[in-house]
Tab-separated table of C-alpha atoms in Angstrom:
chain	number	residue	atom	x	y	z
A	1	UNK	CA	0.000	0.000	0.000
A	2	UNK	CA	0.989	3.619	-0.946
A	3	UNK	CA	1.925	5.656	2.045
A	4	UNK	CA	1.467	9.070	1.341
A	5	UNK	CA	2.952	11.945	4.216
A	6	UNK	CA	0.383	15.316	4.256
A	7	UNK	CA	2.198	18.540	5.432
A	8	UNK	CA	0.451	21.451	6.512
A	9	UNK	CA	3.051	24.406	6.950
A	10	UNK	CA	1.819	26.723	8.919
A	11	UNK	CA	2.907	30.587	9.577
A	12	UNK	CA	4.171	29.176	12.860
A	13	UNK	CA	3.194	25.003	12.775
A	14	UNK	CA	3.792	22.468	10.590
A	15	UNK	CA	1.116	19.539	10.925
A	16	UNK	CA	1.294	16.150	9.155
A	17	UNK	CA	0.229	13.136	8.477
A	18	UNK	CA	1.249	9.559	7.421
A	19	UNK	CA	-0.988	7.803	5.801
A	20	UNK	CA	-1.757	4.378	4.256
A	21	UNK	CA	-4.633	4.530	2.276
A	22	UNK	CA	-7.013	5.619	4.600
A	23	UNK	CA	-5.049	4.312	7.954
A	24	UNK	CA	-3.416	6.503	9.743
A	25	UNK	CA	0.370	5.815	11.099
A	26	UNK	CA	2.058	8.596	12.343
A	27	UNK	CA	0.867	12.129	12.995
A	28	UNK	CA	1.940	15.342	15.046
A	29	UNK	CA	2.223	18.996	15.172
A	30	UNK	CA	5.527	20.718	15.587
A	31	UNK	CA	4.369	24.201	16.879
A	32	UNK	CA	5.672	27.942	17.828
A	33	UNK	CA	8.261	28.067	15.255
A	34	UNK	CA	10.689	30.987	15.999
A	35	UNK	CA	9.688	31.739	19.275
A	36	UNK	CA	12.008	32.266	22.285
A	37	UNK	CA	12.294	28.392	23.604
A	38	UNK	CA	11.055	26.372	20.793
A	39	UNK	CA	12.688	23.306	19.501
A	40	UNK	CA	12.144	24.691	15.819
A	41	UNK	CA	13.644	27.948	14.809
A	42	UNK	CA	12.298	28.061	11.135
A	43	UNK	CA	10.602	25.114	8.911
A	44	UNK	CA	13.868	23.912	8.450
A	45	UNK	CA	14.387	22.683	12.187
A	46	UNK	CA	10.473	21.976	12.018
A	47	UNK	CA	10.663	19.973	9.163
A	48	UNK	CA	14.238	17.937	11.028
A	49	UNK	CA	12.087	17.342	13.845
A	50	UNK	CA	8.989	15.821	11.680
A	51	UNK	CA	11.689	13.618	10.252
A	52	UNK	CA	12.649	12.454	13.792
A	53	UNK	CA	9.496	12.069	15.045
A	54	UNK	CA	8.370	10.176	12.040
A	55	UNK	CA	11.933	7.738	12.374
A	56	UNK	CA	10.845	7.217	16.452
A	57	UNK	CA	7.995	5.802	14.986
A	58	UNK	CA	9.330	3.151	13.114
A	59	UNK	CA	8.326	5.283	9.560
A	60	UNK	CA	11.777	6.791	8.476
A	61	UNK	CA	11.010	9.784	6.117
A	62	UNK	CA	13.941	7.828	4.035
A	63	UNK	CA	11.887	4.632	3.954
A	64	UNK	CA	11.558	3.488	0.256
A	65	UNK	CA	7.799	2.879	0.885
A	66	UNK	CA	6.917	6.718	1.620
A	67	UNK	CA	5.392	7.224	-2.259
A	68	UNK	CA	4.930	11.263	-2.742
A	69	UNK	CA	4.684	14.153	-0.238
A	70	UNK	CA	1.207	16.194	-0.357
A	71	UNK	CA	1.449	19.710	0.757
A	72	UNK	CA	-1.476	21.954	2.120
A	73	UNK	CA	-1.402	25.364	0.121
A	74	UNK	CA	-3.837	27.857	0.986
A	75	UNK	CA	-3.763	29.923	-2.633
A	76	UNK	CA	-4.426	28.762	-6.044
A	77	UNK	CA	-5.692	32.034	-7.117
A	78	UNK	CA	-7.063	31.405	-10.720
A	79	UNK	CA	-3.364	29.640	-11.333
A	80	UNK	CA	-3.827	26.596	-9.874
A	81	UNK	CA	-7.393	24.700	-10.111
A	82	UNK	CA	-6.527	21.147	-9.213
A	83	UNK	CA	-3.569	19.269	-7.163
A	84	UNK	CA	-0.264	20.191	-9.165
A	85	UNK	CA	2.852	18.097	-9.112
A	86	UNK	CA	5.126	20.539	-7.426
A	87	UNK	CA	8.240	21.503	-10.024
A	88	UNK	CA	10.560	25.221	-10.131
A	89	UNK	CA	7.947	26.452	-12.216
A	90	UNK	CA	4.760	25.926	-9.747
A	91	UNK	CA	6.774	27.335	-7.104
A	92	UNK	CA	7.901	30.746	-9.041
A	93	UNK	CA	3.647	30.990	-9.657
A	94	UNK	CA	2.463	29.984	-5.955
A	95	UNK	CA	5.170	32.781	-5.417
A	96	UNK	CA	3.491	35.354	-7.396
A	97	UNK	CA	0.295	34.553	-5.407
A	98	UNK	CA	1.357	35.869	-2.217
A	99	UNK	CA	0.318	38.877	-2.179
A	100	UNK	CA	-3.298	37.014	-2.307
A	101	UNK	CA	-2.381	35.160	0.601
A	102	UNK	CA	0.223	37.073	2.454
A	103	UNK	CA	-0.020	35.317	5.830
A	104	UNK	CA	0.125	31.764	4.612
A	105	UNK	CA	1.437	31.116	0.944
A	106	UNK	CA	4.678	31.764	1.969
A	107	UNK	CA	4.510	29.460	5.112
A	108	UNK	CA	3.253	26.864	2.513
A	109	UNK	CA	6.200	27.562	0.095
A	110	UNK	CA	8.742	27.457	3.122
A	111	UNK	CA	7.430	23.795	4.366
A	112	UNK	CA	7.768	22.254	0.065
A	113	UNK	CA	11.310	23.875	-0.218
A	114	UNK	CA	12.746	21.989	2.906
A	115	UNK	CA	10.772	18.668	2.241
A	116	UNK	CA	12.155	19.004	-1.137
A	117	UNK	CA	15.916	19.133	0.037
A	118	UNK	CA	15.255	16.102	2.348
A	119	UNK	CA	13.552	13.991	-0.191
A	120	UNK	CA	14.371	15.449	-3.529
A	121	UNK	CA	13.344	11.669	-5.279
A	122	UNK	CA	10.513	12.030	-4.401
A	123	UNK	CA	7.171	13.604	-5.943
A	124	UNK	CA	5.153	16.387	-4.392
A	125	UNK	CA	2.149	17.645	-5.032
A	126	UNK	CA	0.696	20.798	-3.843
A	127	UNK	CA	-2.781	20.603	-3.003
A	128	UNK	CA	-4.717	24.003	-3.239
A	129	UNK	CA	-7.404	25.065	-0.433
A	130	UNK	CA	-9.105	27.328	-3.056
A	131	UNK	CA	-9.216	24.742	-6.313
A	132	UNK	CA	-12.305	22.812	-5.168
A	133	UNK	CA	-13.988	26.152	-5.738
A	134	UNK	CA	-12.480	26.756	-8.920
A	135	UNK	CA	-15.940	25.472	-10.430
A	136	UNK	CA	-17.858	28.539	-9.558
A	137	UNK	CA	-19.768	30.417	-12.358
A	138	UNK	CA	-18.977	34.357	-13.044
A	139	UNK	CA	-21.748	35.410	-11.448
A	140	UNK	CA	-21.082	33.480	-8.181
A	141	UNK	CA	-17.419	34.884	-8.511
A	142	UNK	CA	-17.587	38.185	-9.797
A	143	UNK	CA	-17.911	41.288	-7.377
A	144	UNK	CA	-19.923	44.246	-8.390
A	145	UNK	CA	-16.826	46.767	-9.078
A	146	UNK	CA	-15.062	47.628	-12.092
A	147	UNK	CA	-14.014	45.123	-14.382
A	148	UNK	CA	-10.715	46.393	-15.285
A	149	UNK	CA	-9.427	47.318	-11.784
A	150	UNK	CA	-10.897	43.926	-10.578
A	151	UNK	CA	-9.225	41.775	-13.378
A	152	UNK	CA	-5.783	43.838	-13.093
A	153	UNK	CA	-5.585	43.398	-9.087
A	154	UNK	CA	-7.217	39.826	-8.931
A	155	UNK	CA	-10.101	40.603	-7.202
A	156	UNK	CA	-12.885	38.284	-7.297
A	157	UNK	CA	-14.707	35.125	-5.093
A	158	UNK	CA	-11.627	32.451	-4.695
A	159	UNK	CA	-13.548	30.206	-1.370
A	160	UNK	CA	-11.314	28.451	0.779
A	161	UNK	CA	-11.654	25.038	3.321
A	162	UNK	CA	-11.745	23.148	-0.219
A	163	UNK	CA	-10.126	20.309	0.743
A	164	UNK	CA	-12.679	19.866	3.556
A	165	UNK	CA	-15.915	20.812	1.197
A	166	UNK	CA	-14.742	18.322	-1.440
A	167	UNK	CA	-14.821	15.592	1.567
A	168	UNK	CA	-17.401	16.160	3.187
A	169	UNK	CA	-19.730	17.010	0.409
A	170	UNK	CA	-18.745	13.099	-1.527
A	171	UNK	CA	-19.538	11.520	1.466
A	172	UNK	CA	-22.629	13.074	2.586
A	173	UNK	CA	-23.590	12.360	-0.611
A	174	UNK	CA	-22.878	8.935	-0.176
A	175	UNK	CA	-24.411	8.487	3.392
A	176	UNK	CA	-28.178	9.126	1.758
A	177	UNK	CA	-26.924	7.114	-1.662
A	178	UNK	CA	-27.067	10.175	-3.695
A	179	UNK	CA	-23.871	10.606	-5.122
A	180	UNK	CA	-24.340	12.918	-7.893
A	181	UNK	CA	-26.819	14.955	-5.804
A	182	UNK	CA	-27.060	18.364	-4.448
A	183	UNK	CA	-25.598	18.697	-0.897
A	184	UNK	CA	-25.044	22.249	0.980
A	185	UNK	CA	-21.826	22.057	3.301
A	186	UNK	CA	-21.373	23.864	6.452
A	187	UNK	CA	-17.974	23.401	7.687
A	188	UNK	CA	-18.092	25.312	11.572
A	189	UNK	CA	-14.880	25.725	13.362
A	190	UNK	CA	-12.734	28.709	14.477
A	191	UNK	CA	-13.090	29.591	11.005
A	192	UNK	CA	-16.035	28.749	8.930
A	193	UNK	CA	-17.579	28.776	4.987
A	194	UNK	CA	-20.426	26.888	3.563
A	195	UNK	CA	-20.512	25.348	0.497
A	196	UNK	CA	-23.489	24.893	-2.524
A	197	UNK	CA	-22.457	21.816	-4.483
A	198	UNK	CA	-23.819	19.763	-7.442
A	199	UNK	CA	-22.759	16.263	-8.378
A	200	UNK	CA	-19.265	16.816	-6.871
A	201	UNK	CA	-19.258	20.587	-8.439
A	202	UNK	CA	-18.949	23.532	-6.692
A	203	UNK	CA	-21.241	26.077	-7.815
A	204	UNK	CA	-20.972	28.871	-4.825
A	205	UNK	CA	-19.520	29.277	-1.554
A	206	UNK	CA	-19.002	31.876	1.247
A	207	UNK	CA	-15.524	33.002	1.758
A	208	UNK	CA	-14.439	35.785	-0.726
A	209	UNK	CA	-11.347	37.306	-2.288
A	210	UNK	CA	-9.938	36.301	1.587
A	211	UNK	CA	-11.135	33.794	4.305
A	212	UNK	CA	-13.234	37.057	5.850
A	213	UNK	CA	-16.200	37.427	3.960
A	214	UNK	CA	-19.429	34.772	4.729
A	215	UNK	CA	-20.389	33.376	7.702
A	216	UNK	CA	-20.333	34.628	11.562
A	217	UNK	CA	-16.313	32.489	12.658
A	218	UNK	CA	-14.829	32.575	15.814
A	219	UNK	CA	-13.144	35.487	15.464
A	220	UNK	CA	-13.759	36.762	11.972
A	221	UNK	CA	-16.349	39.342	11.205
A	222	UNK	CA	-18.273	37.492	8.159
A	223	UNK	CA	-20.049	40.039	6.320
A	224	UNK	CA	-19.962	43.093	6.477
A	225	UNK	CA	-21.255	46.473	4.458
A	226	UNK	CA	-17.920	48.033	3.077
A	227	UNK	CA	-18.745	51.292	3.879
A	228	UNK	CA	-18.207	50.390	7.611
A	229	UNK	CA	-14.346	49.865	6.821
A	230	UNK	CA	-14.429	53.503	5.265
A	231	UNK	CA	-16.523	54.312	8.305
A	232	UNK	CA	-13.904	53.149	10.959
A	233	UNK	CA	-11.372	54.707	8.750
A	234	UNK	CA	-13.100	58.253	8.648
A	235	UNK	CA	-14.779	58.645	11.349
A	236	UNK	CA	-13.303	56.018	13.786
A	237	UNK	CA	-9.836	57.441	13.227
A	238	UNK	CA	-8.456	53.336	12.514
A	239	UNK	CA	-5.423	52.563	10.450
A	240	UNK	CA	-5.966	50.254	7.825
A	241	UNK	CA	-3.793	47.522	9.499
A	242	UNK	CA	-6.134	48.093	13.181
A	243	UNK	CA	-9.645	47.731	11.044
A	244	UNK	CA	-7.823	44.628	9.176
A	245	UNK	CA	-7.134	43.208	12.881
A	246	UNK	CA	-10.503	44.475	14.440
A	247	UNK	CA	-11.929	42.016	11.381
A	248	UNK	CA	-10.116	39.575	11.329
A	249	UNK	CA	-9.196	39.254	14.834
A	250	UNK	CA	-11.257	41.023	17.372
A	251	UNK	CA	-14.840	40.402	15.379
A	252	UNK	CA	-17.116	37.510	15.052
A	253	UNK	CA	-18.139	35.316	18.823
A	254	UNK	CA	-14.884	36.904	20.147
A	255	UNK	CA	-16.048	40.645	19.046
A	256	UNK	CA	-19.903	40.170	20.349
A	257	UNK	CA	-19.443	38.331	23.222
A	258	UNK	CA	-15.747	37.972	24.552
A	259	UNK	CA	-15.344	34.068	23.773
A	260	UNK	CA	-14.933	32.786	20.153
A	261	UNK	CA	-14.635	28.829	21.998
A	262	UNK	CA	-19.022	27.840	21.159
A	263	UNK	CA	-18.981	25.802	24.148
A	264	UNK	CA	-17.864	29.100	26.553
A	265	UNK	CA	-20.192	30.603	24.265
A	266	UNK	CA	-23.490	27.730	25.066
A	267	UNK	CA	-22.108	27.668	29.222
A	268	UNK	CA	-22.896	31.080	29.145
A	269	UNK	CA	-25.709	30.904	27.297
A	270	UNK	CA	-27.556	28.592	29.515
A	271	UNK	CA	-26.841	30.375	32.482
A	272	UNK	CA	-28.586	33.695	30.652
A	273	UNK	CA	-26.127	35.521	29.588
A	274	UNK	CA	-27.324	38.785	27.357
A	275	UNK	CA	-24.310	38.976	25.042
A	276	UNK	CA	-24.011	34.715	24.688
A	277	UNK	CA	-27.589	34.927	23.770
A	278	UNK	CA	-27.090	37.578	21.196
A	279	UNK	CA	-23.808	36.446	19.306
A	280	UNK	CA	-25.443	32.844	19.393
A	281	UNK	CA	-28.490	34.230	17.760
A	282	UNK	CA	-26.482	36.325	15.406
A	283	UNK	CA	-24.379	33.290	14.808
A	284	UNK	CA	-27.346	30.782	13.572
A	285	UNK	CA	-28.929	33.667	11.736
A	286	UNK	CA	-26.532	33.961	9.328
A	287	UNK	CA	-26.184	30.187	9.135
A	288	UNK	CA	-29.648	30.153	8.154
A	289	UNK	CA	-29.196	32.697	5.894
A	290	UNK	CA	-26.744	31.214	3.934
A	291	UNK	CA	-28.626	27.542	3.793
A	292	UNK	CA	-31.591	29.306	2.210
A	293	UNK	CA	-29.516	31.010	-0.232
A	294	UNK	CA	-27.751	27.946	-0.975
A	295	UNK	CA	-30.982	26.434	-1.507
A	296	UNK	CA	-31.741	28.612	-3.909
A	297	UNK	CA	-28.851	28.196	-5.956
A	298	UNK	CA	-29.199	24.399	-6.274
A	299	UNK	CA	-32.929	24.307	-6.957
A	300	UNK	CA	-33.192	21.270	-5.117
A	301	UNK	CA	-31.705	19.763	-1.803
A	302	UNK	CA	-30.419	15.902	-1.081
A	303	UNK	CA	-28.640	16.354	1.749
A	304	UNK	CA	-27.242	19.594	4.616
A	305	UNK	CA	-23.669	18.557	6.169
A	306	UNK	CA	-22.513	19.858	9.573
A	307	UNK	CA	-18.600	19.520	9.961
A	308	UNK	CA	-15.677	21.042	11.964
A	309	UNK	CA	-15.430	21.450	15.377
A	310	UNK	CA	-18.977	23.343	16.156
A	311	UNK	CA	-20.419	21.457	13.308
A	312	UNK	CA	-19.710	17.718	14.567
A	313	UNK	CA	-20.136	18.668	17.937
A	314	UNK	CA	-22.732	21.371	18.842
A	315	UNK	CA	-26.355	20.048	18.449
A	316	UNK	CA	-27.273	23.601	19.768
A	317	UNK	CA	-26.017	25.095	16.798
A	318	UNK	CA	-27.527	22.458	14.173
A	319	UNK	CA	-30.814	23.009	15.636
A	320	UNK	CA	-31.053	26.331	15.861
A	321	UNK	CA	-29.231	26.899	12.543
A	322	UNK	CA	-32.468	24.713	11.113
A	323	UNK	CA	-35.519	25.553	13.097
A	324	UNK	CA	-38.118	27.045	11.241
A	325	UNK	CA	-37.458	25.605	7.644
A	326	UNK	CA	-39.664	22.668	7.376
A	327	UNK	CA	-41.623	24.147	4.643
A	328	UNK	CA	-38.330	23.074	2.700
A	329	UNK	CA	-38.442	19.680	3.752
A	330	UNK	CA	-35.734	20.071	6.472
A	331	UNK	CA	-36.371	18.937	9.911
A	332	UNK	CA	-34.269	17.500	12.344
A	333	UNK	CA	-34.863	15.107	14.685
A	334	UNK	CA	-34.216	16.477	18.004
A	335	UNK	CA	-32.974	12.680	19.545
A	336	UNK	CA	-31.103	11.591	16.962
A	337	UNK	CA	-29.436	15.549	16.997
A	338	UNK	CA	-28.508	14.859	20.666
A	339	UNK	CA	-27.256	11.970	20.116
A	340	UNK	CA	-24.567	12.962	17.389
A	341	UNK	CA	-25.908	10.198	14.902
A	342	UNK	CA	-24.491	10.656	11.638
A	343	UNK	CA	-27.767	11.329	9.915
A	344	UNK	CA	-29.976	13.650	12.457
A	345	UNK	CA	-33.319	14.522	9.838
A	346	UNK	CA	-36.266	12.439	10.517
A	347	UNK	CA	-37.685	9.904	8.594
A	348	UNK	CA	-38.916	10.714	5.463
A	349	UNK	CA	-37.731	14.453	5.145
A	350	UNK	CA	-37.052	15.396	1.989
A	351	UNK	CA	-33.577	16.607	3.020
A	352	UNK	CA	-31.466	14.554	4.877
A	353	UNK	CA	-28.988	15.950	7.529
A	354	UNK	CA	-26.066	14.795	8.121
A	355	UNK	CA	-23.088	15.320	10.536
A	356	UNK	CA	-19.647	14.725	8.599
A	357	UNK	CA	-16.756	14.762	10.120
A	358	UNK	CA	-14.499	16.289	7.798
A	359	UNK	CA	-11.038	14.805	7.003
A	360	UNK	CA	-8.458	17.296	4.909
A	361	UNK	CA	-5.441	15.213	5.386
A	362	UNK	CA	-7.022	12.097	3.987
A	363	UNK	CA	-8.490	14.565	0.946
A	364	UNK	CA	-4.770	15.519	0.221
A	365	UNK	CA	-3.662	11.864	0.258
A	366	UNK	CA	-6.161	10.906	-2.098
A	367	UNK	CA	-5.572	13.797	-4.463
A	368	UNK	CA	-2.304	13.296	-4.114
A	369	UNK	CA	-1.840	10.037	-5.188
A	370	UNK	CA	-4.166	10.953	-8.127
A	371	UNK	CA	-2.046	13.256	-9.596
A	372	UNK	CA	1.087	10.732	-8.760
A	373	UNK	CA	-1.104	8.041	-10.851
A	374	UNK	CA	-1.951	10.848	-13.835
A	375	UNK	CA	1.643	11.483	-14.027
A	376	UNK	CA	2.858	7.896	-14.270
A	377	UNK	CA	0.015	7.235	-16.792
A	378	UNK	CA	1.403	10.692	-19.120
């Protein structure tokens, strides 16, 4: 069997992965890179210490079986719209995308250089967080502003969480036997996006230009009327780098209520807590929002997926997010919800709910050894 090892480099992590098929065999986190007492002082030293860590585990990063390397990158841009077998050429391009994805592209570059120098026999594939959205129409991508400035600067819908949408949208799918059919994703963690999607197909989904725009996150605004950033700006007296950090990291559960962790958020909530209660409601109100929009967009409905951390785990949230949309055939069964079952709708809704838990790591081991497969077929 194939064993496939899935880096995430982060601005100041690198995650991975070994897998084997879909078995896991080693994983870990090497965090706080460059800070005063870390192990790691770059992605270099990170990338050493995945190697020993891997080794203590009997799965050498030498070891002849270790088939291809599949790296996380967070930025396709209009560039890259599938899993690309990493060569000079698609790094000088995920270079010139940085400036779309400042914080992470070149965290992502910095993690494929080094595993390139320690295995440079092997193939690596770069596996692009905005791609899966890459199947969105104009009109779904296009913002409202002048087509020249847009097209020269880049601006336009890119998504992101692909990896995770592609997932859990097959297997939801699956779990009601519907497998070309229409499923609408919600993927709820610290950050979070929802997805419309048609026989595998993307057609729209929540994040923007950047990870900001869409739904209510843990500490990310969602949307947001533009003229409030001018108004901030004007009138508030901000910088453009405070508003970007009042957005991006001071808004959304954190900014309403003080917690952006949804079960501090539900503790205080039960005990009656004014500003809980009111960046909960805010919270499932936009979810809402967005699953009738979505519905819109696809016509029709198989299935609704819950994943991420709130998703999988908060039956608060699913319920709330839902109630009040049985005229669209959605209803979920408030037992089953409690319980965490995988499909939580009752019988004989005409849309199914499901809870998915998501699984990007095994979705860039699978699309990495399909390009590794293409490749050897060319």
């Amino acid at each position: 069997m194939s064993r496939v090892l899935v880096l995430n480099s982060g601005s100041s992590s690198v995650k991975y992965r070994l897998l084997s098929g879909a078995e896991r065999l080693a994983s870990g986190m090497v965090d706080r890179i460059g800070e005063a007492g870390s192990p790691a002082a770059d992605h270099g030293a990170a990338l050493k210490t995945v190697a020993t860590e891997l080794a203590d585990a009997g799965f050498g990063l030498d070891s002849p079986e270790l088939t291809a390397i599949g790296h996380r990158v967070v930025h396709g841009g209009t560039t890259f719209t599938e899993p690309t077998l990493i060569t000079e050429e698609v790094i000088k391009k995920i270079e010139e995308l940085v400036p779309l994805a400042p914080l992470h592209n070149p965290a992502n570059l910095a993690g494929i250089e080094v595993a390139r120098r320690l295995r440079p026999d092997l193939p690596q594939v770069a596996v692009f967080d905005t791609a899966f959205h890459s199947t969105i129409s104009p009109a779904a991508a296009t913002y409202a502003i002048d087509r020249e400035l847009a097209e020269r600067l880049s601006i336009r819908r890119y998504g992101f969480h692909g990896t995770s949408h592609a997932y859990v949208s097959r297997e939801a799918a699956r779990a009601v036997d519907r497998p070309m059919g229409n499923v609408i994703v919600l993927h709820l963690g610290n950050g979070a996006s929802a997805s419309a999607v048609s026989a595998g197909r993307c057609l729209d989904t929540s994040m923007g230009m950047t990870p900001l725009e869409g739904l209510v996150m843990g500490t990310r605004s969602g949307d947001l009327d533009p003229a409030v950033v001018l108004y901030l700006e004007r009138t508030g007296g901000m910088s453009p780098d405070e508003i970007d950090t009042l957005l991006n990291r001071h808004g959304g559960m954190l900014g309403l209520c003080g917690d952006n962790d949804m079960r501090a958020v539900e503790k205080r909530l039960a005990a009656g807590d004014p500003d809980a209660q009111l960046a909960f409601s805010v919270y499932c109100h936009r979810l809402r929002k967005y699953v009738g929009a979505y519905y819109a967009v696809l016509g029709t409905v198989d299935v609704i997926a819950f994943t991420g951390g709130v998703g999988e785990n908060s039956s608060l949230v699913r319920e709330t997010a839902l109630a009040g949309l049985e005229a669209l055939g959605i209803v979920v069964d408030p037992v089953r919800n409690r319980r965490g079952d995988r499909l939580i709708s009752t019988d004989g809704a005409a849309v199914r709910v499901a809870v998915i838990p998501t699984d990007e790591e095994l979705e860039i081991a699978r699309q990495t050894l399909e390009v590794i497969s293409r490749t050897n077929r060319g």
